[in-house]
Short mmCIF file of C-alpha atoms and ligand atoms in Angstrom, two decimals:
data_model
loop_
_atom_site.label_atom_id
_atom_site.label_comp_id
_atom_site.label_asym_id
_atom_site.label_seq_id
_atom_site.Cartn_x
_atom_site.Cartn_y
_atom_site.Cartn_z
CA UNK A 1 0.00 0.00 0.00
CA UNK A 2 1.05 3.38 -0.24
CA UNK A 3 2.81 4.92 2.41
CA UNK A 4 1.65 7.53 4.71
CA UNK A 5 4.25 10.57 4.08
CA UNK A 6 3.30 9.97 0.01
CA UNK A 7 -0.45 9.79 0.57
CA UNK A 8 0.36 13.37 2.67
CA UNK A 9 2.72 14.41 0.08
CA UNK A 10 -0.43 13.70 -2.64
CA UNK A 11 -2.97 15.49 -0.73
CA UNK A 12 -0.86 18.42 -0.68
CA UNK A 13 0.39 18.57 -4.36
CA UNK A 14 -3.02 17.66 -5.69
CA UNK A 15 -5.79 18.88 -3.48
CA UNK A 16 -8.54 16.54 -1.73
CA UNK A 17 -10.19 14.88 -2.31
CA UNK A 18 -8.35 12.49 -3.91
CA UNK A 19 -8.61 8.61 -4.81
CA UNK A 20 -4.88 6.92 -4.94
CA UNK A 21 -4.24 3.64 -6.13
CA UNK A 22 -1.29 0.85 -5.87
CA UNK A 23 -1.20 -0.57 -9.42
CA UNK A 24 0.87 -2.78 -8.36
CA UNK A 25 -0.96 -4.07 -5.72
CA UNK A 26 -3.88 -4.33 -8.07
CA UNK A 27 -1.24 -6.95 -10.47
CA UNK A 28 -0.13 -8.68 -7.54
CA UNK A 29 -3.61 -9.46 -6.04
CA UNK A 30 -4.62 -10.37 -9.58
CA UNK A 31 -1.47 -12.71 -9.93
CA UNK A 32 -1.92 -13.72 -6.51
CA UNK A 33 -5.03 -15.51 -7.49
CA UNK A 34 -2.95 -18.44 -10.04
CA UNK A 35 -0.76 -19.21 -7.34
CA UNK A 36 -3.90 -19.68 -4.74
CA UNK A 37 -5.84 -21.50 -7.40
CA UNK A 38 -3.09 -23.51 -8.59
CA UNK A 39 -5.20 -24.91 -11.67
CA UNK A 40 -3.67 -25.48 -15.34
CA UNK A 41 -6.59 -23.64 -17.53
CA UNK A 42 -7.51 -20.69 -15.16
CA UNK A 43 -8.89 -17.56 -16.52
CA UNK A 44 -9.61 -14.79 -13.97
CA UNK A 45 -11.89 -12.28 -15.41
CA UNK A 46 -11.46 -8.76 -13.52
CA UNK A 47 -14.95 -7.12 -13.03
CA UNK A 48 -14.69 -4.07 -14.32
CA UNK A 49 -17.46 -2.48 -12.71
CA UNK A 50 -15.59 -2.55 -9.52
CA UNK A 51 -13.18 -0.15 -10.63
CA UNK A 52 -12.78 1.38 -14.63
CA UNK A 53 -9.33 3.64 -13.63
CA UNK A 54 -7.79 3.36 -16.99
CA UNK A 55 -4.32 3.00 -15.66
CA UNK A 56 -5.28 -0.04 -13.60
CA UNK A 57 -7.10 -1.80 -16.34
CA UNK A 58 -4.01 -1.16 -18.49
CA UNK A 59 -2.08 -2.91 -15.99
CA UNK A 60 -4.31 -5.41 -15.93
CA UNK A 61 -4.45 -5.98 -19.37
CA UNK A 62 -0.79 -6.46 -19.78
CA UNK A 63 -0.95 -8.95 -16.67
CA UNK A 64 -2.95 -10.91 -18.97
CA UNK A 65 -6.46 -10.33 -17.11
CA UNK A 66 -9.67 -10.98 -19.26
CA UNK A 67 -13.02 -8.73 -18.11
CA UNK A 68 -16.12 -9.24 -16.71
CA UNK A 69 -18.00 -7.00 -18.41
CA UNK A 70 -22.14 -5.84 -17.31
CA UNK A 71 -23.24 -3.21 -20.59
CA UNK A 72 -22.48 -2.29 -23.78
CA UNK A 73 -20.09 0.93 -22.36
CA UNK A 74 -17.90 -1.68 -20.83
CA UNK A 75 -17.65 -3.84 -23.77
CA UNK A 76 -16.59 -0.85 -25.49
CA UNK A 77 -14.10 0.31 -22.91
CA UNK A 78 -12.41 -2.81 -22.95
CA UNK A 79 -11.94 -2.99 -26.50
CA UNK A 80 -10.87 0.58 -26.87
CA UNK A 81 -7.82 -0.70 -23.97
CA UNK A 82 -7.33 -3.79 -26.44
CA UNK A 83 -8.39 -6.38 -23.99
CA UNK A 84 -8.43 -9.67 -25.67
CA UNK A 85 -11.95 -9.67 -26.87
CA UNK A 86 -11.60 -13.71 -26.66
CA UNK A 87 -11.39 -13.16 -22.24
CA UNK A 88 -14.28 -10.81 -22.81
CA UNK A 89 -17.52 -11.77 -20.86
CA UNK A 90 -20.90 -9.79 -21.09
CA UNK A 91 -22.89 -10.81 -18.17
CA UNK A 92 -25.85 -7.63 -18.54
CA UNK A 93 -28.93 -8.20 -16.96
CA UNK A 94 -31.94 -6.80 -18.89
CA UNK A 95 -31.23 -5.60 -21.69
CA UNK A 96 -32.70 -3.89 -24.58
CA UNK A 97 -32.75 -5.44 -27.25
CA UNK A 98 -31.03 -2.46 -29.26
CA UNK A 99 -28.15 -2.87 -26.83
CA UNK A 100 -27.85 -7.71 -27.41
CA UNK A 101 -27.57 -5.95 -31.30
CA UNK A 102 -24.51 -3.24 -30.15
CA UNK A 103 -22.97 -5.55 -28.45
CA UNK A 104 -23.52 -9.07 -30.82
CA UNK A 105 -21.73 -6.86 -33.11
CA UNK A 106 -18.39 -6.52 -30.77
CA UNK A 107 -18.61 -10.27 -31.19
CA UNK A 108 -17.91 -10.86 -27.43
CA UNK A 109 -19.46 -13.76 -25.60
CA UNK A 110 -22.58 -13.24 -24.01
CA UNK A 111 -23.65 -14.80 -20.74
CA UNK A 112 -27.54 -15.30 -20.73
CA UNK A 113 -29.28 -15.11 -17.12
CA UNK A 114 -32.88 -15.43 -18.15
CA UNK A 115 -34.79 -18.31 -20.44
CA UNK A 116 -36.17 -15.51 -21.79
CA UNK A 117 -33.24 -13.56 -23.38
CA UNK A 118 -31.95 -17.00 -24.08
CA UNK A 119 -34.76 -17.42 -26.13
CA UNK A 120 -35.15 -14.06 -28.05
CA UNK A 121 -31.21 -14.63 -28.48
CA UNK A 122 -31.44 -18.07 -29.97
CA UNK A 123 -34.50 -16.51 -32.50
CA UNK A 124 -31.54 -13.76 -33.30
CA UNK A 125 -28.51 -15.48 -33.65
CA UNK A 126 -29.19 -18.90 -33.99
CA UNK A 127 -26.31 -21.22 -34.02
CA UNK A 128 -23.94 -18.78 -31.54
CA UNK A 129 -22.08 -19.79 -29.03
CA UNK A 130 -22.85 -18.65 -25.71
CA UNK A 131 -22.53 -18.63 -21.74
CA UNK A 132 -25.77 -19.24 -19.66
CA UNK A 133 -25.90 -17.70 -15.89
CA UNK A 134 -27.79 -20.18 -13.41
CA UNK A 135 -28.71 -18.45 -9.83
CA UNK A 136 -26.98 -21.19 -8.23
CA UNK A 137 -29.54 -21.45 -4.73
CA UNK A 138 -26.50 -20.07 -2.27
CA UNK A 139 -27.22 -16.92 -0.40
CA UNK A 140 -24.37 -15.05 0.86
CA UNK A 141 -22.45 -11.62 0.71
CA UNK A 142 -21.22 -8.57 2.30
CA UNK A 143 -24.46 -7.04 2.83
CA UNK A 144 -28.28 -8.30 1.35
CA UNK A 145 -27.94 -5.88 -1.13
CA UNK A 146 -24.71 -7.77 -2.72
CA UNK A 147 -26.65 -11.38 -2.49
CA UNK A 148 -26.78 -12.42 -5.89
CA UNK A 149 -28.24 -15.86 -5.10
CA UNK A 150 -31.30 -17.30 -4.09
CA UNK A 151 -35.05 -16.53 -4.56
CA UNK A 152 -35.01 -12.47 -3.69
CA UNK A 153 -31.91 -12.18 -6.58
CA UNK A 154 -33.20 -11.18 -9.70
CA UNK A 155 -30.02 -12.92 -11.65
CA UNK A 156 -29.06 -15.90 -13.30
CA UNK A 157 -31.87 -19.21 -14.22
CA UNK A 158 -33.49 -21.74 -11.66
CA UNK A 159 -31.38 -24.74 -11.99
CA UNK A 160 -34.82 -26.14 -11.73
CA UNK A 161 -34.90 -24.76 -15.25
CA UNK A 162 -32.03 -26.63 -16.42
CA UNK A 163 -33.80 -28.74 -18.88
CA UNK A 164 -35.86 -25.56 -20.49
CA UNK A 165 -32.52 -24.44 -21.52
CA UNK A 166 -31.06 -27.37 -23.04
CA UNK A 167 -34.37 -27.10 -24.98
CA UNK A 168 -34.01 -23.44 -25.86
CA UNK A 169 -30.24 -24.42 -27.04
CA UNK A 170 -31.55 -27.49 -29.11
CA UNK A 171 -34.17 -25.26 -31.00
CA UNK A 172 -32.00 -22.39 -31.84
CA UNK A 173 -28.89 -24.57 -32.50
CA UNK A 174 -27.08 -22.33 -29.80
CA UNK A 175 -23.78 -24.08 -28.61
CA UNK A 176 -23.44 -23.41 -24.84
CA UNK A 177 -19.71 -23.43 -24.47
CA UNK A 178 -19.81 -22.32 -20.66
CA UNK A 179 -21.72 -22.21 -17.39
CA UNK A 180 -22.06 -19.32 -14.98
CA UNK A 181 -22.80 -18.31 -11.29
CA UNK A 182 -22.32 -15.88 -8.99
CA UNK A 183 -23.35 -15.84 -5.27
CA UNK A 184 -22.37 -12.61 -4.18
CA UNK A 185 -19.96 -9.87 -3.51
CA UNK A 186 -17.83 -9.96 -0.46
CA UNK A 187 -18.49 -13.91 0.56
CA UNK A 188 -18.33 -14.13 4.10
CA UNK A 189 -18.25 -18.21 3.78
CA UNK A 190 -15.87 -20.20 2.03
CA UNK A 191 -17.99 -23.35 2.41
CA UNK A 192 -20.57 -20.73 0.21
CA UNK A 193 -17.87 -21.03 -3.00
CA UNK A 194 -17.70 -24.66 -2.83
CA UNK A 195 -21.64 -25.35 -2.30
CA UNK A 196 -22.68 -22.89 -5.30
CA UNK A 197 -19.36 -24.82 -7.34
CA UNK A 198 -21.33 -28.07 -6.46
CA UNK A 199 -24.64 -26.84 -7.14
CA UNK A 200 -23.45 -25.59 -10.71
CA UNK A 201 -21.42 -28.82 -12.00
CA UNK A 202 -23.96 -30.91 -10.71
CA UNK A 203 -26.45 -29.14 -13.81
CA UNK A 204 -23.00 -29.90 -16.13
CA UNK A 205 -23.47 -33.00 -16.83
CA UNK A 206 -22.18 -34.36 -20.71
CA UNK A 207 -25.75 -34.95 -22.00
CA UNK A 208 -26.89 -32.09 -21.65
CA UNK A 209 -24.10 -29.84 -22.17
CA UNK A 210 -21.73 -31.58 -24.38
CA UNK A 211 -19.95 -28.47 -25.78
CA UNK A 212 -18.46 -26.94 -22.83
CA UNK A 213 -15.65 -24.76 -22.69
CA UNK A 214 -15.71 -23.70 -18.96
CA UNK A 215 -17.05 -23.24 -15.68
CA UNK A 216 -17.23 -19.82 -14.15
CA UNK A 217 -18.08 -19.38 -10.54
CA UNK A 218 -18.23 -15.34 -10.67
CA UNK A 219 -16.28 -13.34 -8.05
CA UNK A 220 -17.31 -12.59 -4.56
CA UNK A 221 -14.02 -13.68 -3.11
CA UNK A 222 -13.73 -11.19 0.55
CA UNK A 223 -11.03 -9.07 1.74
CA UNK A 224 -10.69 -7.11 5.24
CA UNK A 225 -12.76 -4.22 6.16
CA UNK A 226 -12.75 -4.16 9.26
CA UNK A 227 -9.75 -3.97 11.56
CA UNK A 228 -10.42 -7.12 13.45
CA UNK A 229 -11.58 -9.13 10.76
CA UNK A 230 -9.75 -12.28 9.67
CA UNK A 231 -8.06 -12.92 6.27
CA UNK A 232 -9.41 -16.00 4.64
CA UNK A 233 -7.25 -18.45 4.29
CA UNK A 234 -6.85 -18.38 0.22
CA UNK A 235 -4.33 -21.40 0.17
CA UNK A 236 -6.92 -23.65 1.72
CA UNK A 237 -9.82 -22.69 -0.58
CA UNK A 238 -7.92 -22.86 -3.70
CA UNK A 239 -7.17 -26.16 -2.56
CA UNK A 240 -10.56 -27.31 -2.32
CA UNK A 241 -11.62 -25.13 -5.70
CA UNK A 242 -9.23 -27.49 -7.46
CA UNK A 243 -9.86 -30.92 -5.66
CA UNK A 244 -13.71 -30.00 -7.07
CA UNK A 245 -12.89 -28.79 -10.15
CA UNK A 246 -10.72 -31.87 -10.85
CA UNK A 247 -13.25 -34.65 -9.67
CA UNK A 248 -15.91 -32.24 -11.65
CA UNK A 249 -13.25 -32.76 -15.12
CA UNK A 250 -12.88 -36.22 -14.49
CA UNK A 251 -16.91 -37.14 -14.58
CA UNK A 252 -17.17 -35.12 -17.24
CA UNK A 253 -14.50 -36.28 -19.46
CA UNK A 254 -12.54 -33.06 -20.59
CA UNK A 255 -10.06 -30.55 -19.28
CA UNK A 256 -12.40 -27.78 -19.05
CA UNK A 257 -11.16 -23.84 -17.96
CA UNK A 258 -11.87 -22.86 -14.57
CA UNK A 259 -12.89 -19.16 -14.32
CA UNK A 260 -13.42 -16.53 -11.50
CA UNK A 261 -14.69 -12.74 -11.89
CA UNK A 262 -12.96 -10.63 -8.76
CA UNK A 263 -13.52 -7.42 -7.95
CA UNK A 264 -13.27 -6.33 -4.71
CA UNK A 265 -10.44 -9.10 -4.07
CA UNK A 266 -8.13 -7.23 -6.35
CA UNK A 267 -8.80 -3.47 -6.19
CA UNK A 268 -10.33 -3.03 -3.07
CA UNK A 269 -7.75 -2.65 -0.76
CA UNK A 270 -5.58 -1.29 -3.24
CA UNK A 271 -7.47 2.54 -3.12
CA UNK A 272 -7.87 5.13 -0.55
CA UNK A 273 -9.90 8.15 -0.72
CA UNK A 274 -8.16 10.98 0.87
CA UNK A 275 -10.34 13.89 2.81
CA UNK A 276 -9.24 17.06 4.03
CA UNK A 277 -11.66 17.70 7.32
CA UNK A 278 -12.28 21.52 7.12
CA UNK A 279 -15.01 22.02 10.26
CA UNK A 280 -15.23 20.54 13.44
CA UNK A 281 -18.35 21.16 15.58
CA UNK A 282 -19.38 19.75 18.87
CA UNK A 283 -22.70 19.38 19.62
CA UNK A 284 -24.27 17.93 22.74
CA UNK A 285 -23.64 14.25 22.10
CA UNK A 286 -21.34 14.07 19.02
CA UNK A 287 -18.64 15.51 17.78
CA UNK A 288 -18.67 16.02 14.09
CA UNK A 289 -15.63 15.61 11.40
CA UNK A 290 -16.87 17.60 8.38
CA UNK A 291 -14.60 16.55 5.55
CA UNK A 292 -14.43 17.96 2.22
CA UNK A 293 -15.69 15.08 0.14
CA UNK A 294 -19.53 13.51 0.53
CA UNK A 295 -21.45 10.46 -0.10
CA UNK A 296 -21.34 11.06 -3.65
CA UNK A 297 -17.81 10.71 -3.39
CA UNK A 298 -17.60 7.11 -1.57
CA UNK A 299 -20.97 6.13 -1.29
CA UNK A 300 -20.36 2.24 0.73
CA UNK A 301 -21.15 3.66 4.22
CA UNK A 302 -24.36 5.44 3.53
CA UNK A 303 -25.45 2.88 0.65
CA UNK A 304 -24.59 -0.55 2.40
CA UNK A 305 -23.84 0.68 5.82
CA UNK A 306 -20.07 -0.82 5.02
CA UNK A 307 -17.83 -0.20 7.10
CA UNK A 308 -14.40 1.42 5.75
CA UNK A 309 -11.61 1.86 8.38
CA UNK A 310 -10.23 5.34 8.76
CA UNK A 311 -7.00 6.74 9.83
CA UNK A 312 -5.97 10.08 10.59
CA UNK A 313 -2.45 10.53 8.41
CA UNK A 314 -1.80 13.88 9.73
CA UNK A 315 -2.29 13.12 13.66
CA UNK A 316 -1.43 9.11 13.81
CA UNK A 317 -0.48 9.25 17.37
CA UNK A 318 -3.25 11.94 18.70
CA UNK A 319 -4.86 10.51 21.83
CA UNK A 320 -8.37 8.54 20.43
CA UNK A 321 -11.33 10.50 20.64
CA UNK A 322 -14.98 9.14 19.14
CA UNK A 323 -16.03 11.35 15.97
CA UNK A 324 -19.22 11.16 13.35
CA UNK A 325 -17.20 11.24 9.95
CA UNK A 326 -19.31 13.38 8.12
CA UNK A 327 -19.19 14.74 4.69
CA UNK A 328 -20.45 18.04 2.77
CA UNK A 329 -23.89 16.98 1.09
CA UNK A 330 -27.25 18.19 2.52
CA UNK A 331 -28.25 15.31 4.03
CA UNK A 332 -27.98 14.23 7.83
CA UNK A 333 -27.06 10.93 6.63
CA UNK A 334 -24.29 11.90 4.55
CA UNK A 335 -21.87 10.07 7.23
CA UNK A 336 -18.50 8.04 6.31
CA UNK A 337 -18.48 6.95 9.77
CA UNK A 338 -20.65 6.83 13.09
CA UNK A 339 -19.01 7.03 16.31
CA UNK A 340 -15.77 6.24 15.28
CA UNK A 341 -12.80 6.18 17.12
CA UNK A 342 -9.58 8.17 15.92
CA UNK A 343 -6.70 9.69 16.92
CA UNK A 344 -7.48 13.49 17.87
CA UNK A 345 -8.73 15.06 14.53
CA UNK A 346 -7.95 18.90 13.89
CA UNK A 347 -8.98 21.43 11.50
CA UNK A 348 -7.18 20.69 7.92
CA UNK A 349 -6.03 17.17 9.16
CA UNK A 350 -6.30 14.94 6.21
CA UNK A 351 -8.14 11.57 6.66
CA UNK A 352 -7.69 8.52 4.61
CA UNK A 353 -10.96 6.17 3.74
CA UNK A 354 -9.43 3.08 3.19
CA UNK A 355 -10.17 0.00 1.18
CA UNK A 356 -11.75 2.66 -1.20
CA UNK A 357 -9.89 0.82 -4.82
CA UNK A 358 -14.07 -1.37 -5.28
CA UNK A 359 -16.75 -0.14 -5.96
CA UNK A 360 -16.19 3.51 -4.35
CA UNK A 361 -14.82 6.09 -7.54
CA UNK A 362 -16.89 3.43 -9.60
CA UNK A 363 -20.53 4.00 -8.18
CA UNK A 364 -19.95 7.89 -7.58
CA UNK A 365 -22.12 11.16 -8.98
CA UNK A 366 -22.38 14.85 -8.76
CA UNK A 367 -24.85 14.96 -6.09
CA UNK A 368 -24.89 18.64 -4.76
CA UNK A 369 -22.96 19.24 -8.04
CA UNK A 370 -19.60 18.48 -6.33
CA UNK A 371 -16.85 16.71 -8.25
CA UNK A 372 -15.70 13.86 -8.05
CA UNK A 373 -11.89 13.56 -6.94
CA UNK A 374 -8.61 13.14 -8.78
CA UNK A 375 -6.95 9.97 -8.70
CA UNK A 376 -3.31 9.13 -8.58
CA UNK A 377 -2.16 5.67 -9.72
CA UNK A 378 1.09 4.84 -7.69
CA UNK A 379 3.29 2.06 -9.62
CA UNK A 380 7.11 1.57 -8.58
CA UNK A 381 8.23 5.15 -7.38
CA UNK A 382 6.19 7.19 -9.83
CA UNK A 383 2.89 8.74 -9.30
CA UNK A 384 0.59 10.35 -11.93
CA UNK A 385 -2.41 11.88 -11.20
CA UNK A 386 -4.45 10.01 -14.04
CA UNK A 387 -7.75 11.90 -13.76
CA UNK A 388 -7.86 15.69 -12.88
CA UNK A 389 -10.63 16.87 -10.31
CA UNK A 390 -13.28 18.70 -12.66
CA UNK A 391 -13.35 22.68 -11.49
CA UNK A 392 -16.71 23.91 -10.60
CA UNK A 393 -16.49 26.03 -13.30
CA UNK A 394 -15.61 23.38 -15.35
CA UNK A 395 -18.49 20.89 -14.42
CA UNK A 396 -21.24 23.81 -14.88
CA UNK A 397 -19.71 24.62 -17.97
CA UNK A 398 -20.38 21.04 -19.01
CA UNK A 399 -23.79 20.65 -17.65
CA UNK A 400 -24.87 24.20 -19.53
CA UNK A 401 -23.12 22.53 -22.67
CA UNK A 402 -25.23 18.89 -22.54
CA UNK A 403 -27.99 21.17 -21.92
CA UNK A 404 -30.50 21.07 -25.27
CA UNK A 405 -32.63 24.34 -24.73
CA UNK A 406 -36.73 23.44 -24.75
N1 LLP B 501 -19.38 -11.30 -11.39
C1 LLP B 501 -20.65 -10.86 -11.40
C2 LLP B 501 -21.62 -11.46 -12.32
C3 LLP B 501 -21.02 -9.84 -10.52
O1 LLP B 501 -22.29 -9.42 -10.49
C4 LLP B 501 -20.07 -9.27 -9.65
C5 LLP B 501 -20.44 -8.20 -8.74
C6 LLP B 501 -18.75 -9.74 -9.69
C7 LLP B 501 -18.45 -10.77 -10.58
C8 LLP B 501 -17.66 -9.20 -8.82
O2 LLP B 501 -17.93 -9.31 -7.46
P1 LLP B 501 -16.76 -8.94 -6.41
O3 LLP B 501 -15.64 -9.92 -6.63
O4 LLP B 501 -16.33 -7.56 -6.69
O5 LLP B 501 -17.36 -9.08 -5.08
N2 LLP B 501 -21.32 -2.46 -5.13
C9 LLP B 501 -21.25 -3.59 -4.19
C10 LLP B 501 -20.81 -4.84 -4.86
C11 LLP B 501 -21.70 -5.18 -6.03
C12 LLP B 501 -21.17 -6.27 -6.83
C13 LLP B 501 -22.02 -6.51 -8.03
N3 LLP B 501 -21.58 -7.64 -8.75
C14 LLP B 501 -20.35 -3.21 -3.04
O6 LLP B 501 -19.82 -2.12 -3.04
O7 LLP B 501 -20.19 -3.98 -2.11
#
C-alpha cells in the first residue's frame, strides 16, 4: 500500500479529495489468485465495474487479465484498452434489445441469465455460441444488497430450469460453451464457493451440455474491512476449488477452464480516498468531522452501511477521541463513519478512507454538483495523477453545454 508521508505528500500537491491507487498491488492481487488456485486452464476475469481507472485496467491488461464486463459501455471500454476480446464476458442483466444488437456486433461472448433472453437470443442469432448464468440457490455476501443468489436475486436461471434451456439451445442450435454463477460480492463463507461450485457442476453434466468450454463461478471472493476481521485463508480454498474442479473434469471427461470474476479481491484494498476535514463542531452528544468530500464521493457507508476503516495521516499518534465522519452533502445521513474512534482530529487534518480501490470512484455522482476527486495511480516510485478533479467552473460549464434548450 502506499505509504503515509506519500499519501500526505499527494494530498498536498493535488488537493482533496483524492482517490490513490497501488497498481501494483492491483497486479499482484490479480497474480496472486494463479498461485492460490493452482489450476492449469484458469482464466480470472477482472470485473470491471468494480473499478474502470484506466491506468489499472491497463495494468491489468498487460498482466494478462480478461473482463467481466455488465453493458455495452464496458464492452466498449475494454476494446478501446485492447483487452483480448476472446477473455471478454458480457454478463448484462436486462437488456434492450437495441443494446444484445450493439454488443452481438463486438462479437464478445454473451452470458444469458434469463430463459427468456436465451430465447429471443437463440431466435436472433441462432447457431452462436454462448454462456448461460444459473442463480446457483446459495445466499451469501457482504451485505443483502450484494446477495446475488437465491429466490429475492433477480439474476441468473433456476437450476430447476435446467432442462428448459437445453431445450431453448436445441431449438435455436445455440452451442453453450460455458456455465455461470455468482453468489455474491464480499463472501463471508468459504464453504458458500464450494456449495454454489457443487450446485453448478452438478447441472454440467455431458448430455446435456456436451460443448463446454468452462465453468465460471463469478467473483465474490472477501477481503478485510474491518480492523479485526480475519483474512481467509486463500491457500486452503484454492485447494478445495481445485480438488472439485478436478473430480468435476474427471466425470465429465474433458479438461475444461476454470474461471473466477474478482472485484473487490483485487482493487479493493488497493485505493484510498483521501479527505481534508475543514469544520469541526461539537454538539451535545457528538462531535462532528466535516470533511471535504460527501457520499457522492464514496458512497459504501451510507449505501450498504459498510464499514471502511479510517486513519488520521496527519495526527497518527493523537490521543483517540470518538467522531461522526461526516461529509459536505445536505443530508444528515451523509456520514463516512458513526461514532468512530480516531486519533485526535484537527482542523485541515487529512483523513484517509481506506479500502476505497471497489466499488467507491466506480458507483460515484455529482450529487450537490460536487466533483468527483482526482486519482493518482502509484506504480514503482512514480505517481501520476491520471484523472484531474473537474473545477466547478468546469463541471457547470459542461452541464450548460449537454444542456438542449426546450
Ligand atoms: N461477477 C458478477 C456477475 C457480478 O455481479 C459481480 C459483482 C462480480 C463478478 C464481482 O464481485 P466482487 O468480486 O467484486 O465481489 N457495489 C457492491 C458490490 C456489487 C457487486 C455486483 N456484482 C459493493 O460495493 O459492495
Amino acid at each position: 500500500m502506499v505509504e503515509r508521508a506519500q499519501l500526505l505528500e499527494l494530498a498536498k500537491l493535488y488537493g482533496t479529495p483524492l482517490y490513490v491507487y497501488d497498481a501494483d498491488l492491483v497486479v499482484a492481487n490479480y497474480q496472486s489468485l494463479y498461485k492460490f488456485i493452482p489450476y492449469n486452464k484458469l482464466q480470472v476475469h477482472y470485473a470491471l465495474k468494480a473499478n474502470y481507472n484506466i491506468a489499472l485496467l491497463k495494468a491489468l491488461r498487460d498482466a494478462g487479465a480478461g473482463l467481466d464486463t455488465v453493458s455495452p459501455g464496458e464492452v466498449h471500454l475494454a476494446l478501446a484498452l485492447g483487452f483480448d476480446r476472446k477473455k471478454i464476458i458480457f454478463t448484462a442483466n436486462n437488456l434492450k434489445d437495441e443494446e444484445v444488437a450493439e454488443v452481438q456486433n463486438l462479437n464478445v461472448l454473451f452470458n444469458i441469465g434469463s430463459t427468456s433472453r436465451l430465447e429471443k437470443y437463440g431466435k436472433a442469432y441462432p447457431g452462436s455460441r454462448v454462456c448461460v448464468r444459473f442463480n446457483p440457490d446459495v445466499v451469501d455476501g457482504e451485505n443483502a444488497a450484494t446477495a446475488t443468489g437465491g429466490d429475492l436475486a433477480k439474476f441468473g436461471i433456476l437450476m430447476q430450469d435446467v432442462d428448459k434451456v437445453v431445450a431453448i439451445a436445441k431449438k435455436y442450435d445455440l452451442k453453450i460453451i460455458g456455465l455461470h454463477e455468482h453468489t455474491g460480492s464480499g463472501l463471508q463463507h468459504t464453504e458458500s464457493v464450494f456449495q454454489s461450485m457443487k450446485n453448478l457442476m452438478s447441472l454440467a453434466t455431458k448430455e446435456r451440455f456436451p460443448d463446454l468450454e468452462f465453468l465460471d463461478f463469478g467473483g465474490g471472493f472477501k477481503v478485510p474491512y474491518k480492523p479485526d476481521e480475519a483474512r481467509v485463508d486463500y491457500v486452503a480454498m484454492g485447494k478445495e476449488i481445485c480438488a472439485l474442479f478436478n473430480d468435476f473434469c474427471k466425470n465429465y471427461g474433458k479438461e475444461l477452464e476454470l474461471k473466477f470474476e474478482p472485484g473487490k479481491y483485487i482493487v479493493a484494498e488497493a485505493g484510498t480516498m483521501l479527505t481534508t476535514v475543514n469544520t469541526l463542531k461539537f454538539n451535545r452528544t457528538r462531535t462532528i468531522a466535516g470533511c471535504d468530500a460527501g457520499f457522492p464521493q464514496l458512497i459504501r457507508p451510507v449505501f450498504y452501511g459498510a464499514y471502511h476503516r479510517i486513519e488520521n495521516l496527519s495526527n497518527p499518534d493523537g490521543a483517540k477521541k470518538v467522531y461522526d465522519v461526516c461529509g459536505n452533502i445536505c443530508e444528515t445521513g451523509d456520514r463516512f463513519a458513526e461514532q468512530r474512534e480516531l486519533p485526535e482530529i484537527r482542523e485541515y487534518d487529512v483523513l484517509a478512507i481506506c479500502n476505497a480501490g471497489a466499488y467507491c470512484y466506480s458507483m460515484g455522482g455529482i450529487y450537490n454538483l460536487r466533483s468527483m476527486p482526482g486519482e493518482v495511480v502509484v506504480s514503482g516510485n512514480k505517481a501520476v495523477l491520471t484523472r484531474k478533479r473537474k473545477s466547478n467552473t468546469d463541471l457547470v460549464a459542461e452541464l450548460l453545454n449537454d444542456n438542449i434548450e426546450l
